[in-house]
mmCIF file of C-alpha atoms in Angstrom:
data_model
loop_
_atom_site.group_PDB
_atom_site.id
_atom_site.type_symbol
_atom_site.label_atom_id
_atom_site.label_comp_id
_atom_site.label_asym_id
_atom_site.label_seq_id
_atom_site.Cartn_x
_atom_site.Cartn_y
_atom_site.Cartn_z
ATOM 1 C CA UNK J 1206 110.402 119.661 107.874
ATOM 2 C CA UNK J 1207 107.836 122.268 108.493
ATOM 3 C CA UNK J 1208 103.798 121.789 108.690
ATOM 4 C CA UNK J 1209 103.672 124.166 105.651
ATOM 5 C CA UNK J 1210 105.890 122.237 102.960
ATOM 6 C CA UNK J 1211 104.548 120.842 100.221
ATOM 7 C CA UNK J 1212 102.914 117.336 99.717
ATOM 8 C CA UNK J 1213 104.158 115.483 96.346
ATOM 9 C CA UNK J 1214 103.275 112.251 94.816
ATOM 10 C CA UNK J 1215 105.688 110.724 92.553
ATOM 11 C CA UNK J 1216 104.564 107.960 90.337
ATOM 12 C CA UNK J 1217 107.847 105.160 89.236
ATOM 13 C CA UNK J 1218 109.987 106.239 92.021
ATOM 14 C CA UNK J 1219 111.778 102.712 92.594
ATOM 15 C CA UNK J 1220 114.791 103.698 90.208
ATOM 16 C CA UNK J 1221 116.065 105.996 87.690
ATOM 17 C CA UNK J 1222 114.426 109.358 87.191
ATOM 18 C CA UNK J 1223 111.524 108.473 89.711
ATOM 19 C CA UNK J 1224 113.636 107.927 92.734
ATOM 20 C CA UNK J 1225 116.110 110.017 92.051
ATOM 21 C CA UNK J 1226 113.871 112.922 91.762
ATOM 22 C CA UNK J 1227 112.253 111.414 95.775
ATOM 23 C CA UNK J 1228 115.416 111.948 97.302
ATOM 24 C CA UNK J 1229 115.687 115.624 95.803
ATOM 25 C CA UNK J 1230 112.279 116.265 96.977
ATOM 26 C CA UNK J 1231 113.205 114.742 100.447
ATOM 27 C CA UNK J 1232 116.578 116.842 100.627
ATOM 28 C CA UNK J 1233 114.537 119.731 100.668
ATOM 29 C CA UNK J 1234 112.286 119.037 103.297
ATOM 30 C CA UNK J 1235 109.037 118.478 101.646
ATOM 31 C CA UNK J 1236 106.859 114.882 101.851
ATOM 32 C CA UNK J 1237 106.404 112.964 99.132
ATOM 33 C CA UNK J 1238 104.191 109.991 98.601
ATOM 34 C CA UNK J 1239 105.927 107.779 95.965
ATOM 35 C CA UNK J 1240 104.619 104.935 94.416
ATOM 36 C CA UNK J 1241 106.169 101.393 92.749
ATOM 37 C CA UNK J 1242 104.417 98.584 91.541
ATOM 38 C CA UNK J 1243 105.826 96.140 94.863
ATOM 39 C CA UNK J 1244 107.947 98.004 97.485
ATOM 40 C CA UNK J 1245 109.290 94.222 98.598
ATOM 41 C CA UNK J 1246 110.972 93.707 94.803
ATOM 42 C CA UNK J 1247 114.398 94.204 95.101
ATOM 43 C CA UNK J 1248 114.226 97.386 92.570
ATOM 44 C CA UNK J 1249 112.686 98.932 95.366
ATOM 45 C CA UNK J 1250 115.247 98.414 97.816
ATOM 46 C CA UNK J 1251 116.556 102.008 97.524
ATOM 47 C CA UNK J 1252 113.603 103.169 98.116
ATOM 48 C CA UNK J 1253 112.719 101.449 101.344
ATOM 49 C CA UNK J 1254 115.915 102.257 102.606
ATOM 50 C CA UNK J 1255 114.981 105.775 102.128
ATOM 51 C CA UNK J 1256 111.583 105.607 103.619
ATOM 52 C CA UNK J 1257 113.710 103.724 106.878
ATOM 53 C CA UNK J 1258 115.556 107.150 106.657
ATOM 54 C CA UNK J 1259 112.869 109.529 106.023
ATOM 55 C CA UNK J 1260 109.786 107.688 108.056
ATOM 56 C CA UNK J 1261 107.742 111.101 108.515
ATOM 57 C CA UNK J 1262 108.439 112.535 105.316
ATOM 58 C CA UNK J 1263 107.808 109.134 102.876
ATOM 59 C CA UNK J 1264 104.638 106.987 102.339
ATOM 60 C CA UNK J 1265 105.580 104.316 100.095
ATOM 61 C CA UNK J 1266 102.128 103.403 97.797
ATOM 62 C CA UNK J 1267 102.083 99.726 95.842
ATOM 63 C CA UNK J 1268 99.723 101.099 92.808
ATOM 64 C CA UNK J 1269 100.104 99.790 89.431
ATOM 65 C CA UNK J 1270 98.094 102.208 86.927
ATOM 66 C CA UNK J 1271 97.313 99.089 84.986
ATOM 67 C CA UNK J 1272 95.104 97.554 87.696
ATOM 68 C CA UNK J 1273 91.235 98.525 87.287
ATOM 69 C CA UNK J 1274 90.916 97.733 90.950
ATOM 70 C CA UNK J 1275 92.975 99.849 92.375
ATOM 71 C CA UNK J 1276 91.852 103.294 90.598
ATOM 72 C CA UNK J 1277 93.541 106.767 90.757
ATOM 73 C CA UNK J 1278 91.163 108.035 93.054
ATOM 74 C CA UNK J 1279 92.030 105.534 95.755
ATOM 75 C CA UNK J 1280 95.704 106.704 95.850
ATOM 76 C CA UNK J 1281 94.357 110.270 95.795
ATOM 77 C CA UNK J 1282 92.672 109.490 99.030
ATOM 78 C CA UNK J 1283 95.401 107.423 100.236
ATOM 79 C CA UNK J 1284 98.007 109.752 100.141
ATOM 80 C CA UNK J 1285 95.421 112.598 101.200
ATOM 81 C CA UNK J 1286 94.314 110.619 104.054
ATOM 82 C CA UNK J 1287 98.178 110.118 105.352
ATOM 83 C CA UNK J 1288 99.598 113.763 104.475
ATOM 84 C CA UNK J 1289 96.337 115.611 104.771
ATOM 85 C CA UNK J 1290 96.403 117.269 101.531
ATOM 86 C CA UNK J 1291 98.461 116.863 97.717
ATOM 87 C CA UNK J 1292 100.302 119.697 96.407
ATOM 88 C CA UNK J 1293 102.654 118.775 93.788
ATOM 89 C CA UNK J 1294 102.372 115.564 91.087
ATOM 90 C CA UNK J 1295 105.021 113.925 89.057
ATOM 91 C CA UNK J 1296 103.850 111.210 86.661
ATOM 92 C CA UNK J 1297 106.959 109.346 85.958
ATOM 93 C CA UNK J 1298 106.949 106.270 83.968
ATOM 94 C CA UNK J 1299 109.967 104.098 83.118
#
């Protein structure tokens, strides 16, 4: 993984097209920031095996876009704040 590649956030990555489309993103090299409603539910298990895996290149993000008090700017900065910058977005729902 290089300083230069790119800085995704995936939204629904704990199964089907969300995760699957993490561990592409991961196989290339870049860092992705993925998010699941509870990374401790056992649909996310996959996932935090991968972040185990991957511990540089994936912040794992509990943000549901149904709670008012937890508002799309505050992941913006979270994931900004941990990878320094956001490149790429994929809003995946399930």
């Amino acid at each position: 993984m290089s300083s230069d590649s790119r800085v995704w956030l995936i939204t629904g990555a704990s199964s089907g097209i969300g995760l699957a489309t993490v561990q592409e993103v991961l196989a290339i090299g870049e860092r992705v920031a993925a998010t699941t409603r509870n990374a401790s539910s056992p649909s996310a298990a996959d996932l935090t095996s991968l972040a185990a895996s991957h511990p540089s290149q994936l912040l794992i993000v509990n943000y549901d876009p149904g709670d008012a008090s937890y508002p799309a700017s505050t992941l913006l900065s979270q994931v900004t704040s941990h990878f320094g910058r956001l490149d790429v977005v994929v809003n995946n729902a399930g």
